[in-house]
């Protein structure tokens, strides 16, 4: 910024900011726009807005009478439109004043919603690829007004002159850029054509491109959006929408959901992904505003749970941010997000009611997304909860099939508990669902809302042990000495030892130990270590009877029957440690360092005993 001479401004007088245009362009390129390629989008946007104003001025003009023509041959990039054009006064007002938009002029204020741009800084994006912007324009509002030429330069200076009528016989505007050497990546003819197609494929005005090699140019947007076309049959329409989704996203949709919100002028499609996506991962959606591509990564258009679809939409009433690369978060966007979510719910409901094959394929790929929705949506819960797959003691099955086989459904708090008890519970005839995955435990507990005849309860270790058969008194007494030595050996792990019979007989032992019990024992141990200090007093005040783990030996297992008959104290102790270690490994929970050490030691001791016996 340049400070004016103090002598030219009396004390207290208002002063005017002096703008460093090069610094402003650098700010735009690094912080407002994501890439220099947006220069073409801004030029297209200005041309579209000029055409919109021309149609407002001449409403009787036939559709397609006014258009946009692009030209690029490697040395220049030119964008010409048949829009409303500019007078000399307009040029001073709108091209030479940063931040002012012609769309804010009073004469078009009422039609402001018809225009894409609202911030009046788009033309500056041309300085990302060129050092000079050359504009020739003739106004349609003032038919006898001469054509004007404006040249703006990156140092902040500009020139303006009046041209002969022959220089621009028809109303409209031509913007010409001479690219810098370092901007060739964005201004080559093939790139300009690709960018025009990328940003303007859904524009409602005809757009053509020419590279000077002959011909009248090729159409950038030869067809309207697929949802705006007529099709001979509903099946043909569905196939056309799916083909468009595949062209845009690169995958064949499992199905397409047509989106239509007349209140905000939104139309488009949601393409259902054919494969599962990681939980919580949100795909970006392609959002066009009045035909112009705004963003390819607009996550905010749909709620988080809808990560099983990707959308292409074109809207009239959504507001872009200043960079015109994302959406402004306001009440309109929130309402659109809710309405689109309702459309997806309705699609799921239709599939559930009338297309079981599609529903099965959808749930196979996206059951996690549906579970996340069912947690918060009672309607989806009632429709789909019975059909959702869960990991159970009967294998992976639907909750409906599992509930028919088990009037009482038990659910574990975590994956570790389920893996610890699954085989034993299945052999005992208990119906247990793995509640350790996201949403599963909460959903299983809501099953009685759908099937009142089914009861659901959390799996408690006591529930499982109650289903294990006790041994007879003589067997218990014969094993008493061994059980005592085993309890002594495992006391360091706060683990009790019991003898039961259960299926499968191939399982020698079951370690019943919940995560909560281990946490409580850890807290009690810490309290003992900190006894006497402030922290120890706090933990002591919270102290409860620490729950113990339980190693349940299976009397039906031949190895256990041999072990409980061991008379040698050290061998009995080692075998009990080995059985504990094997049961801990089968539980698939993380091992504590002391447990890892015990497993190694017991293995080596048993190996040494076997070698001594052989000799």
Coordinates of C-alpha atoms in Angstrom, one line a residue:
X1 CA 0.0 0.0 0.0
X2 CA 1.3 3.5 -0.9
X3 CA 0.8 6.4 1.5
X4 CA -0.3 9.6 -0.1
X5 CA 1.6 12.8 0.4
X6 CA 0.5 14.4 3.7
X7 CA 0.4 17.8 2.2
X8 CA -2.4 16.7 -0.2
X9 CA -4.6 15.5 2.6
X10 CA -5.5 17.8 5.5
X11 CA -5.5 16.3 9.0
X12 CA -8.6 14.1 9.7
X13 CA -9.5 13.8 6.0
X14 CA -10.6 10.4 4.6
X15 CA -7.9 8.5 2.8
X16 CA -8.1 5.8 0.1
X17 CA -6.5 2.3 0.3
X18 CA -3.9 1.7 -2.4
X19 CA -4.0 -1.9 -3.6
X20 CA -0.9 -3.9 -4.6
X21 CA -2.5 -5.9 -7.4
X22 CA 0.4 -8.3 -7.7
X23 CA 0.2 -9.1 -4.0
X24 CA -3.6 -9.6 -4.3
X25 CA -3.2 -12.0 -7.3
X26 CA -0.6 -14.0 -5.3
X27 CA -3.1 -14.1 -2.4
X28 CA -5.8 -15.4 -4.7
X29 CA -3.6 -18.1 -6.3
X30 CA -2.4 -19.5 -3.0
X31 CA -5.4 -19.1 -0.7
X32 CA -8.6 -18.6 -2.6
X33 CA -8.4 -20.7 -5.7
X34 CA -7.3 -24.3 -5.7
X35 CA -5.5 -24.2 -9.1
X36 CA -4.8 -21.8 -11.9
X37 CA -7.2 -23.8 -14.0
X38 CA -10.1 -21.8 -12.5
X39 CA -9.4 -18.9 -14.8
X40 CA -11.4 -20.6 -17.5
X41 CA -14.3 -21.3 -15.2
X42 CA -14.3 -17.6 -14.2
X43 CA -14.3 -16.5 -17.8
X44 CA -17.1 -19.0 -18.6
X45 CA -19.1 -17.8 -15.6
X46 CA -18.8 -14.2 -16.6
X47 CA -20.0 -15.1 -20.1
X48 CA -22.9 -17.1 -18.8
X49 CA -24.0 -14.2 -16.6
X50 CA -23.7 -11.8 -19.5
X51 CA -26.0 -14.1 -21.5
X52 CA -28.5 -14.3 -18.7
X53 CA -28.6 -10.5 -18.6
X54 CA -29.1 -10.4 -22.4
X55 CA -32.0 -12.8 -22.2
X56 CA -33.5 -10.7 -19.4
X57 CA -33.2 -7.7 -21.7
X58 CA -34.6 -9.6 -24.7
X59 CA -36.9 -12.2 -23.4
X60 CA -38.4 -12.9 -26.8
X61 CA -35.1 -14.2 -28.2
X62 CA -35.3 -17.9 -29.1
X63 CA -33.4 -20.4 -27.1
X64 CA -29.8 -20.9 -28.4
X65 CA -29.8 -17.5 -30.1
X66 CA -26.9 -16.4 -27.9
X67 CA -23.9 -18.5 -27.2
X68 CA -20.2 -18.7 -26.1
X69 CA -17.3 -19.4 -28.3
X70 CA -13.8 -20.5 -27.0
X71 CA -10.6 -20.3 -29.0
X72 CA -7.1 -21.5 -28.1
X73 CA -4.2 -22.1 -30.4
X74 CA -1.3 -22.2 -27.9
X75 CA -0.5 -18.5 -28.3
X76 CA -3.8 -17.0 -27.1
X77 CA -6.9 -18.0 -25.2
X78 CA -10.1 -16.2 -26.2
X79 CA -13.6 -16.3 -24.8
X80 CA -16.4 -14.6 -26.8
X81 CA -20.0 -14.3 -25.8
X82 CA -23.2 -12.7 -27.1
X83 CA -24.1 -11.3 -23.8
X84 CA -25.3 -7.9 -22.6
X85 CA -21.9 -6.3 -23.1
X86 CA -20.4 -3.2 -21.4
X87 CA -20.4 0.6 -22.0
X88 CA -17.5 2.8 -21.3
X89 CA -19.0 3.7 -17.9
X90 CA -19.6 0.0 -17.1
X91 CA -15.9 -0.7 -17.8
X92 CA -14.8 2.0 -15.3
X93 CA -17.3 0.7 -12.8
X94 CA -17.0 -3.0 -13.1
X95 CA -13.7 -3.9 -14.6
X96 CA -11.5 -1.3 -13.0
X97 CA -12.9 -1.6 -9.4
X98 CA -11.8 -4.7 -7.6
X99 CA -14.6 -6.4 -5.6
X100 CA -17.5 -4.8 -7.3
X101 CA -19.8 -7.1 -9.4
X102 CA -22.0 -6.0 -12.2
X103 CA -24.6 -8.4 -10.9
X104 CA -25.0 -6.1 -7.9
X105 CA -26.1 -3.2 -10.0
X106 CA -29.5 -1.9 -9.2
X107 CA -30.9 -2.5 -12.6
X108 CA -30.4 -6.3 -12.2
X109 CA -30.7 -6.6 -8.4
X110 CA -34.1 -8.3 -8.6
X111 CA -32.6 -10.9 -10.9
X112 CA -29.5 -11.5 -8.9
X113 CA -30.4 -15.1 -8.2
X114 CA -30.2 -15.8 -11.9
X115 CA -26.5 -15.2 -11.9
X116 CA -23.7 -17.5 -10.9
X117 CA -21.1 -15.0 -9.7
X118 CA -21.7 -12.7 -6.8
X119 CA -18.3 -11.4 -5.7
X120 CA -16.8 -9.4 -8.6
X121 CA -13.2 -10.7 -8.3
X122 CA -13.4 -13.5 -10.9
X123 CA -11.6 -11.6 -13.6
X124 CA -8.5 -11.4 -11.4
X125 CA -8.0 -15.1 -11.8
X126 CA -6.9 -14.5 -15.3
X127 CA -3.7 -13.0 -13.9
X128 CA -2.8 -16.5 -12.7
X129 CA -2.0 -17.4 -16.3
X130 CA -1.4 -14.1 -18.1
X131 CA 0.1 -10.7 -17.4
X132 CA -2.5 -8.8 -19.4
X133 CA -6.3 -9.1 -19.9
X134 CA -7.6 -7.7 -23.1
X135 CA -11.4 -7.0 -23.2
X136 CA -13.4 -5.7 -26.2
X137 CA -17.1 -5.2 -25.5
X138 CA -20.2 -3.6 -26.9
X139 CA -23.4 -3.0 -24.9
X140 CA -26.8 -4.3 -25.8
X141 CA -28.5 -2.0 -23.4
X142 CA -27.3 1.1 -25.4
X143 CA -27.5 0.0 -29.1
X144 CA -25.8 3.2 -30.4
X145 CA -23.0 3.0 -27.9
X146 CA -19.6 2.3 -29.5
X147 CA -17.4 -0.7 -28.7
X148 CA -14.8 -0.2 -26.0
X149 CA -11.4 -1.8 -25.5
X150 CA -9.9 -2.3 -22.0
X151 CA -6.5 -3.6 -21.2
X152 CA -5.7 -4.5 -17.6
X153 CA -2.2 -5.4 -16.5
X154 CA -0.9 -7.3 -13.5
X155 CA 0.9 -4.2 -12.1
X156 CA -2.6 -2.6 -11.4
X157 CA -2.7 -0.2 -14.4
X158 CA -5.2 -0.3 -17.3
X159 CA -6.0 1.6 -20.5
X160 CA -9.4 2.3 -22.1
X161 CA -10.3 3.5 -25.5
X162 CA -13.3 3.7 -27.8
X163 CA -13.3 1.7 -31.0
X164 CA -15.0 2.0 -34.4
X165 CA -18.3 0.2 -34.7
X166 CA -16.8 -2.3 -37.1
X167 CA -14.5 -3.5 -34.4
X168 CA -17.4 -5.1 -32.7
X169 CA -20.5 -5.1 -34.9
X170 CA -22.7 -7.1 -32.5
X171 CA -23.3 -6.7 -28.7
X172 CA -21.2 -9.0 -26.5
X173 CA -17.8 -9.3 -25.0
X174 CA -14.5 -10.9 -26.1
X175 CA -11.8 -11.6 -23.5
X176 CA -8.3 -12.4 -24.8
X177 CA -5.4 -13.7 -22.8
X178 CA -1.7 -14.0 -23.9
X179 CA -0.5 -16.8 -21.6
X180 CA 2.8 -16.5 -19.8
X181 CA 5.4 -19.1 -20.6
X182 CA 4.9 -20.8 -17.2
X183 CA 1.2 -21.2 -17.8
X184 CA 1.4 -23.5 -20.8
X185 CA 0.0 -26.4 -18.7
X186 CA -3.3 -24.7 -18.4
X187 CA -3.6 -22.9 -21.8
X188 CA -2.7 -25.5 -24.4
X189 CA -5.6 -26.1 -26.8
X190 CA -6.3 -29.6 -25.6
X191 CA -6.3 -28.5 -22.0
X192 CA -8.6 -25.5 -22.7
X193 CA -11.0 -27.8 -24.4
X194 CA -10.8 -30.3 -21.5
X195 CA -11.3 -27.6 -18.9
X196 CA -14.3 -26.2 -20.9
X197 CA -15.9 -29.7 -21.0
X198 CA -15.1 -30.2 -17.3
X199 CA -16.6 -27.0 -16.0
X200 CA -19.3 -26.4 -18.6
X201 CA -20.7 -29.7 -19.8
X202 CA -24.1 -28.9 -18.2
X203 CA -24.4 -25.3 -19.1
X204 CA -27.7 -24.3 -20.6
X205 CA -26.2 -22.0 -23.3
X206 CA -24.4 -23.4 -26.3
X207 CA -20.6 -23.4 -25.9
X208 CA -18.2 -24.3 -28.7
X209 CA -14.5 -24.6 -28.9
X210 CA -12.0 -24.1 -31.8
X211 CA -8.3 -24.5 -32.0
X212 CA -7.9 -22.7 -35.3
X213 CA -7.3 -25.8 -37.4
X214 CA -10.5 -25.3 -39.4
X215 CA -14.2 -25.8 -39.0
X216 CA -16.7 -23.9 -36.9
X217 CA -15.7 -25.5 -33.7
X218 CA -16.9 -28.5 -31.7
X219 CA -19.7 -28.4 -29.1
X220 CA -18.5 -28.4 -25.5
X221 CA -22.0 -29.2 -24.1
X222 CA -23.8 -31.0 -27.0
X223 CA -26.5 -32.5 -24.9
X224 CA -28.5 -31.3 -21.8
X225 CA -28.1 -33.1 -18.5
X226 CA -29.3 -36.7 -18.8
X227 CA -32.1 -36.1 -16.3
X228 CA -33.3 -33.2 -18.5
X229 CA -33.7 -35.4 -21.6
X230 CA -36.8 -37.4 -22.6
X231 CA -36.4 -41.2 -22.9
X232 CA -38.7 -43.7 -24.6
X233 CA -39.2 -45.9 -21.6
X234 CA -38.4 -45.8 -17.8
X235 CA -35.9 -48.6 -18.4
X236 CA -34.1 -46.5 -21.1
X237 CA -34.0 -43.6 -18.7
X238 CA -32.5 -45.7 -15.9
X239 CA -29.9 -47.1 -18.3
X240 CA -29.0 -43.5 -19.5
X241 CA -28.7 -42.3 -15.9
X242 CA -26.5 -45.3 -14.9
X243 CA -24.3 -44.7 -18.0
X244 CA -23.8 -41.1 -17.1
X245 CA -22.9 -42.0 -13.5
X246 CA -20.3 -44.5 -14.8
X247 CA -18.9 -41.9 -17.2
X248 CA -18.6 -39.3 -14.3
X249 CA -17.4 -41.6 -11.5
X250 CA -15.7 -44.5 -13.2
X251 CA -17.8 -47.3 -11.7
X252 CA -21.0 -49.1 -12.7
X253 CA -23.6 -48.1 -10.1
X254 CA -25.5 -50.7 -8.2
X255 CA -28.5 -48.5 -8.8
X256 CA -29.2 -44.8 -9.4
X257 CA -31.5 -42.7 -7.4
X258 CA -33.1 -39.7 -9.3
X259 CA -33.0 -36.5 -7.2
X260 CA -35.5 -33.7 -7.8
X261 CA -36.1 -30.8 -5.4
X262 CA -38.2 -28.2 -7.2
X263 CA -38.2 -25.8 -4.3
X264 CA -34.5 -25.1 -4.9
X265 CA -34.3 -26.0 -8.6
X266 CA -32.1 -29.1 -7.9
X267 CA -32.0 -32.1 -10.2
X268 CA -29.5 -34.9 -10.4
X269 CA -28.7 -38.5 -9.5
X270 CA -27.2 -40.4 -6.6
X271 CA -25.1 -43.4 -7.7
X272 CA -25.1 -46.3 -5.3
X273 CA -21.6 -47.7 -4.9
X274 CA -21.3 -51.4 -5.9
X275 CA -18.7 -52.0 -3.2
X276 CA -18.3 -51.2 0.5
X277 CA -16.3 -48.2 1.6
X278 CA -14.4 -47.8 4.9
X279 CA -16.6 -46.7 7.8
X280 CA -16.8 -43.0 8.1
X281 CA -15.1 -42.3 4.8
X282 CA -17.1 -39.6 2.9
X283 CA -16.9 -39.3 -0.9
X284 CA -17.1 -35.9 -2.5
X285 CA -20.0 -35.1 -4.8
X286 CA -20.2 -33.2 -8.0
X287 CA -22.2 -30.0 -7.6
X288 CA -23.2 -27.7 -10.4
X289 CA -24.8 -24.4 -9.9
X290 CA -26.9 -23.3 -12.8
X291 CA -25.0 -25.7 -15.0
X292 CA -21.5 -24.6 -14.0
X293 CA -19.4 -27.1 -12.1
X294 CA -18.8 -25.8 -8.6
X295 CA -17.1 -28.7 -6.9
X296 CA -16.1 -32.3 -7.3
X297 CA -15.6 -32.8 -3.6
X298 CA -18.7 -31.3 -2.0
X299 CA -19.1 -33.5 1.1
X300 CA -21.6 -31.1 2.7
X301 CA -24.4 -31.9 0.3
X302 CA -25.3 -35.2 2.0
X303 CA -25.3 -36.3 5.7
X304 CA -22.3 -38.4 7.0
X305 CA -24.2 -41.7 7.0
X306 CA -24.8 -41.5 3.2
X307 CA -21.3 -42.6 2.3
X308 CA -22.7 -45.4 0.1
X309 CA -23.6 -43.0 -2.7
X310 CA -21.9 -40.4 -4.9
X311 CA -24.1 -37.6 -6.4
X312 CA -24.2 -35.4 -9.4
X313 CA -26.6 -32.5 -8.9
X314 CA -27.3 -29.2 -10.6
X315 CA -29.0 -26.6 -8.4
X316 CA -30.4 -23.1 -8.9
X317 CA -30.5 -21.7 -5.3
X318 CA -27.4 -23.0 -3.6
X319 CA -24.8 -20.3 -2.7
X320 CA -21.2 -20.7 -3.6
X321 CA -18.4 -19.4 -1.4
X322 CA -16.1 -16.6 -2.6
X323 CA -13.8 -19.0 -4.4
X324 CA -16.9 -20.7 -6.0
X325 CA -15.3 -24.1 -5.2
X326 CA -17.5 -25.1 -2.3
X327 CA -21.0 -24.4 -0.9
X328 CA -21.9 -21.8 1.6
X329 CA -23.3 -23.4 4.8
X330 CA -26.7 -21.8 5.3
X331 CA -30.3 -22.8 6.0
X332 CA -30.9 -23.6 2.3
X333 CA -28.0 -26.0 2.2
X334 CA -29.2 -27.6 5.5
X335 CA -32.7 -28.0 4.0
X336 CA -31.3 -29.5 0.8
X337 CA -29.2 -32.0 2.8
X338 CA -32.2 -33.1 4.8
X339 CA -34.4 -33.5 1.7
X340 CA -31.8 -35.5 -0.2
X341 CA -31.4 -37.8 2.9
X342 CA -35.1 -38.4 2.7
X343 CA -34.8 -39.4 -0.9
X344 CA -32.2 -42.0 0.0
X345 CA -34.4 -43.3 2.8
X346 CA -37.3 -43.6 0.3
X347 CA -35.0 -45.5 -2.1
X348 CA -34.1 -48.0 0.6
X349 CA -37.8 -48.4 1.5
X350 CA -38.7 -49.1 -2.1
X351 CA -35.9 -51.7 -2.4
X352 CA -37.1 -53.4 0.9
X353 CA -40.7 -53.5 -0.3
X354 CA -40.3 -54.4 -3.9
X355 CA -36.8 -55.6 -4.9
X356 CA -35.4 -58.2 -2.5
X357 CA -32.5 -59.0 -4.8
X358 CA -31.4 -55.4 -5.0
X359 CA -31.8 -55.1 -1.3
X360 CA -29.7 -58.2 -0.6
X361 CA -26.9 -56.9 -2.9
X362 CA -27.1 -53.5 -1.3
X363 CA -26.9 -54.8 2.3
X364 CA -24.1 -57.2 1.3
X365 CA -22.0 -54.2 0.3
X366 CA -23.3 -51.5 2.7
X367 CA -24.7 -53.0 5.8
X368 CA -22.5 -50.8 8.0
X369 CA -23.9 -47.6 6.4
X370 CA -27.4 -48.9 6.9
X371 CA -26.6 -49.8 10.5
X372 CA -25.4 -46.2 11.1
X373 CA -28.6 -44.9 9.7
X374 CA -30.9 -47.4 11.6
X375 CA -29.4 -46.3 14.9
X376 CA -30.9 -42.8 14.4
X377 CA -33.8 -43.5 12.1
X378 CA -36.7 -45.5 13.5
X379 CA -38.3 -46.0 10.1
X380 CA -35.2 -47.6 8.6
X381 CA -34.8 -49.6 11.8
X382 CA -38.2 -51.1 11.5
X383 CA -37.8 -51.8 7.8
X384 CA -34.2 -53.2 7.7
X385 CA -33.1 -54.4 11.2
X386 CA -34.4 -58.0 10.6
X387 CA -32.4 -58.2 7.3
X388 CA -29.1 -56.8 8.5
X389 CA -26.2 -59.4 8.9
X390 CA -24.5 -59.9 12.2
X391 CA -21.8 -62.2 13.5
X392 CA -23.3 -64.8 15.8
X393 CA -22.8 -68.2 17.2
X394 CA -24.7 -69.5 14.3
X395 CA -22.3 -67.8 11.8
X396 CA -23.0 -64.7 9.8
X397 CA -26.7 -64.4 9.5
X398 CA -29.6 -62.0 9.6
X399 CA -31.0 -60.9 12.9
X400 CA -34.4 -62.2 11.8
X401 CA -33.2 -65.7 11.2
X402 CA -31.2 -65.7 14.4
X403 CA -34.1 -64.5 16.5
X404 CA -36.3 -67.3 15.1
X405 CA -33.8 -69.9 16.3
X406 CA -33.2 -68.2 19.7
X407 CA -36.0 -66.7 21.8
X408 CA -33.3 -65.1 24.1
X409 CA -30.6 -63.3 22.3
X410 CA -27.4 -62.6 24.2
X411 CA -25.0 -59.9 23.0
X412 CA -21.4 -59.4 24.0
X413 CA -19.9 -56.0 24.8
X414 CA -16.9 -56.4 22.5
X415 CA -15.3 -58.6 19.9
X416 CA -12.9 -60.1 22.4
X417 CA -15.7 -61.5 24.6
X418 CA -17.5 -63.0 21.6
X419 CA -14.4 -64.8 20.4
X420 CA -13.7 -66.0 23.9
X421 CA -17.1 -67.7 24.4
X422 CA -18.4 -68.4 20.9
X423 CA -17.5 -72.0 20.5
X424 CA -18.6 -72.9 24.1
X425 CA -21.8 -70.9 23.9
X426 CA -22.7 -72.5 20.6
X427 CA -22.2 -76.0 22.0
X428 CA -24.3 -75.1 25.0
X429 CA -27.1 -74.0 22.7
X430 CA -26.8 -70.3 23.7
X431 CA -27.6 -67.6 21.0
X432 CA -24.9 -65.0 21.2
X433 CA -24.4 -62.0 18.9
X434 CA -21.0 -60.2 18.6
X435 CA -21.8 -56.7 19.8
X436 CA -18.3 -55.4 19.5
X437 CA -18.6 -53.9 16.0
X438 CA -19.8 -50.4 15.4
X439 CA -23.5 -50.0 16.1
X440 CA -24.2 -53.7 16.5
X441 CA -24.8 -53.9 20.3
X442 CA -27.1 -50.9 20.3
X443 CA -29.1 -52.3 17.3
X444 CA -29.4 -55.8 18.8
X445 CA -30.9 -54.3 22.0
X446 CA -33.6 -52.6 19.9
X447 CA -34.7 -55.9 18.4
X448 CA -37.7 -56.3 20.8
X449 CA -39.1 -53.2 19.2
X450 CA -39.5 -55.2 16.0
X451 CA -40.0 -58.6 17.5
X452 CA -41.7 -58.3 20.9
X453 CA -41.5 -62.0 21.5
X454 CA -37.7 -61.9 21.5
X455 CA -35.7 -60.9 24.6
X456 CA -32.2 -59.4 24.5
X457 CA -29.7 -59.3 27.3
X458 CA -26.0 -58.6 27.6
X459 CA -23.9 -61.7 28.0
X460 CA -22.6 -62.0 31.6
X461 CA -19.9 -64.5 32.5
X462 CA -22.2 -66.0 35.1
X463 CA -24.7 -66.6 32.4
X464 CA -22.3 -68.7 30.4
X465 CA -20.8 -70.6 33.4
X466 CA -24.4 -71.4 34.6
X467 CA -24.8 -73.4 31.3
X468 CA -21.7 -75.5 32.0
X469 CA -22.4 -78.8 33.7
X470 CA -20.7 -79.5 37.1
X471 CA -18.7 -82.6 37.6
X472 CA -19.8 -85.3 40.2
X473 CA -18.6 -85.0 43.7
X474 CA -16.1 -87.9 43.5
X475 CA -14.4 -86.3 40.5
X476 CA -14.3 -82.9 42.2
X477 CA -12.7 -84.4 45.3
X478 CA -10.1 -86.4 43.2
X479 CA -9.1 -83.2 41.5
X480 CA -9.0 -81.0 44.6
X481 CA -5.3 -81.1 45.1
X482 CA -4.6 -80.2 41.5
X483 CA -7.1 -77.4 41.5
X484 CA -5.5 -76.0 44.7
X485 CA -2.0 -76.0 43.0
X486 CA -3.5 -74.4 39.9
X487 CA -5.2 -71.6 41.9
X488 CA -1.9 -70.9 43.7
X489 CA 0.0 -70.8 40.4
X490 CA -2.5 -68.4 38.8
X491 CA -3.1 -66.2 41.8
X492 CA -0.8 -63.6 40.3
X493 CA -3.4 -63.1 37.5
X494 CA -6.3 -62.9 40.0
X495 CA -7.6 -66.0 38.4
X496 CA -9.8 -68.8 40.0
X497 CA -9.9 -72.3 38.7
X498 CA -12.9 -74.6 38.4
X499 CA -13.7 -78.0 36.8
X500 CA -16.7 -78.4 34.6
X501 CA -17.9 -80.4 31.6
X502 CA -18.9 -78.7 28.4
X503 CA -18.8 -79.1 24.6
X504 CA -16.9 -79.2 22.5
X505 CA -14.8 -81.8 24.3
X506 CA -11.8 -80.7 22.1
X507 CA -11.6 -77.5 24.1
X508 CA -9.5 -78.1 27.2
X509 CA -10.2 -74.9 29.0
X510 CA -12.2 -71.6 28.9
X511 CA -10.9 -68.4 30.3
X512 CA -13.8 -66.2 31.4
X513 CA -12.6 -62.7 32.0
X514 CA -14.2 -59.5 30.9
X515 CA -12.4 -56.3 29.9
X516 CA -14.2 -54.4 32.7
X517 CA -12.9 -57.0 35.2
X518 CA -9.4 -56.6 34.0
X519 CA -9.6 -52.8 34.3
X520 CA -11.0 -53.1 37.8
X521 CA -8.1 -55.4 38.8
X522 CA -5.6 -53.0 37.3
X523 CA -7.1 -50.1 39.2
X524 CA -7.0 -52.1 42.5
X525 CA -3.4 -53.0 41.9
X526 CA -2.5 -49.4 41.2
X527 CA -4.3 -48.4 44.4
X528 CA -2.2 -50.9 46.4
X529 CA 1.0 -49.6 44.8
X530 CA 0.1 -46.0 45.6
X531 CA -1.2 -46.7 49.1
X532 CA -0.5 -43.8 51.5
X533 CA -0.4 -41.1 48.9
X534 CA -3.1 -38.7 47.7
X535 CA -3.6 -40.7 44.5
X536 CA -3.8 -43.9 46.5
X537 CA -6.4 -42.4 48.8
X538 CA -8.5 -41.4 45.8
X539 CA -8.3 -44.8 44.2
X540 CA -8.9 -46.4 47.6
X541 CA -12.2 -44.5 47.9
X542 CA -13.3 -46.0 44.6
X543 CA -12.2 -49.5 45.6
X544 CA -14.6 -52.3 45.0
X545 CA -14.2 -56.1 45.4
X546 CA -12.0 -56.8 42.3
X547 CA -13.8 -59.3 40.1
X548 CA -11.7 -62.4 39.4
X549 CA -11.0 -64.1 36.1
X550 CA -11.9 -67.8 36.0
X551 CA -10.2 -70.6 34.2
X552 CA -12.7 -73.4 33.6
X553 CA -11.2 -76.8 32.9
X554 CA -13.2 -79.2 30.7
X555 CA -13.4 -82.6 32.4
X556 CA -14.5 -84.1 29.0
X557 CA -11.1 -83.3 27.5
X558 CA -8.6 -86.1 27.7
X559 CA -5.7 -83.8 28.4
X560 CA -7.5 -82.2 31.3
X561 CA -8.3 -85.6 32.8
X562 CA -4.6 -86.5 32.6
X563 CA -3.6 -83.2 34.1
X564 CA -5.8 -83.3 37.2
X565 CA -4.3 -86.7 38.1
X566 CA -0.7 -85.3 38.3
X567 CA 0.8 -85.8 41.7
X568 CA 4.1 -84.0 41.1
X569 CA 3.7 -80.4 42.4
X570 CA 6.0 -78.7 39.9
X571 CA 4.5 -80.5 36.9
X572 CA 1.0 -79.8 38.1
X573 CA 1.8 -76.1 38.4
X574 CA 3.4 -76.0 35.0
X575 CA 0.5 -77.8 33.3
X576 CA -2.0 -75.3 34.9
X577 CA 0.1 -72.4 33.6
X578 CA 0.2 -74.0 30.2
X579 CA -3.6 -74.5 30.2
X580 CA -4.1 -70.8 31.2
X581 CA -1.8 -69.6 28.5
X582 CA -3.6 -71.7 25.8
X583 CA -7.0 -70.4 27.0
X584 CA -5.6 -66.8 26.9
X585 CA -4.4 -67.2 23.4
X586 CA -7.7 -68.6 22.2
X587 CA -9.5 -65.6 23.7
X588 CA -7.6 -63.5 21.1
X589 CA -7.2 -60.6 23.5
X590 CA -3.9 -58.7 23.9
X591 CA -1.6 -60.6 26.2
X592 CA 0.0 -58.8 29.2
X593 CA 3.8 -59.1 29.4
X594 CA 3.5 -61.5 32.4
X595 CA 1.2 -63.7 30.4
X596 CA 3.6 -63.9 27.5
X597 CA 6.4 -64.8 29.9
X598 CA 4.2 -67.5 31.5
X599 CA 3.4 -69.1 28.1
X600 CA 7.1 -69.2 27.1
X601 CA 8.2 -70.5 30.5
X602 CA 5.5 -73.2 30.7
X603 CA 6.3 -74.4 27.2
X604 CA 10.0 -74.8 28.0
X605 CA 9.3 -76.5 31.3
X606 CA 7.0 -79.0 29.7
X607 CA 9.5 -79.6 27.0
X608 CA 12.3 -80.2 29.5
X609 CA 10.1 -82.6 31.5
X610 CA 9.3 -84.6 28.4
X611 CA 13.0 -84.8 27.5
X612 CA 13.9 -86.0 31.0
X613 CA 11.2 -88.6 30.9
X614 CA 12.4 -89.9 27.5
X615 CA 15.8 -90.4 29.0

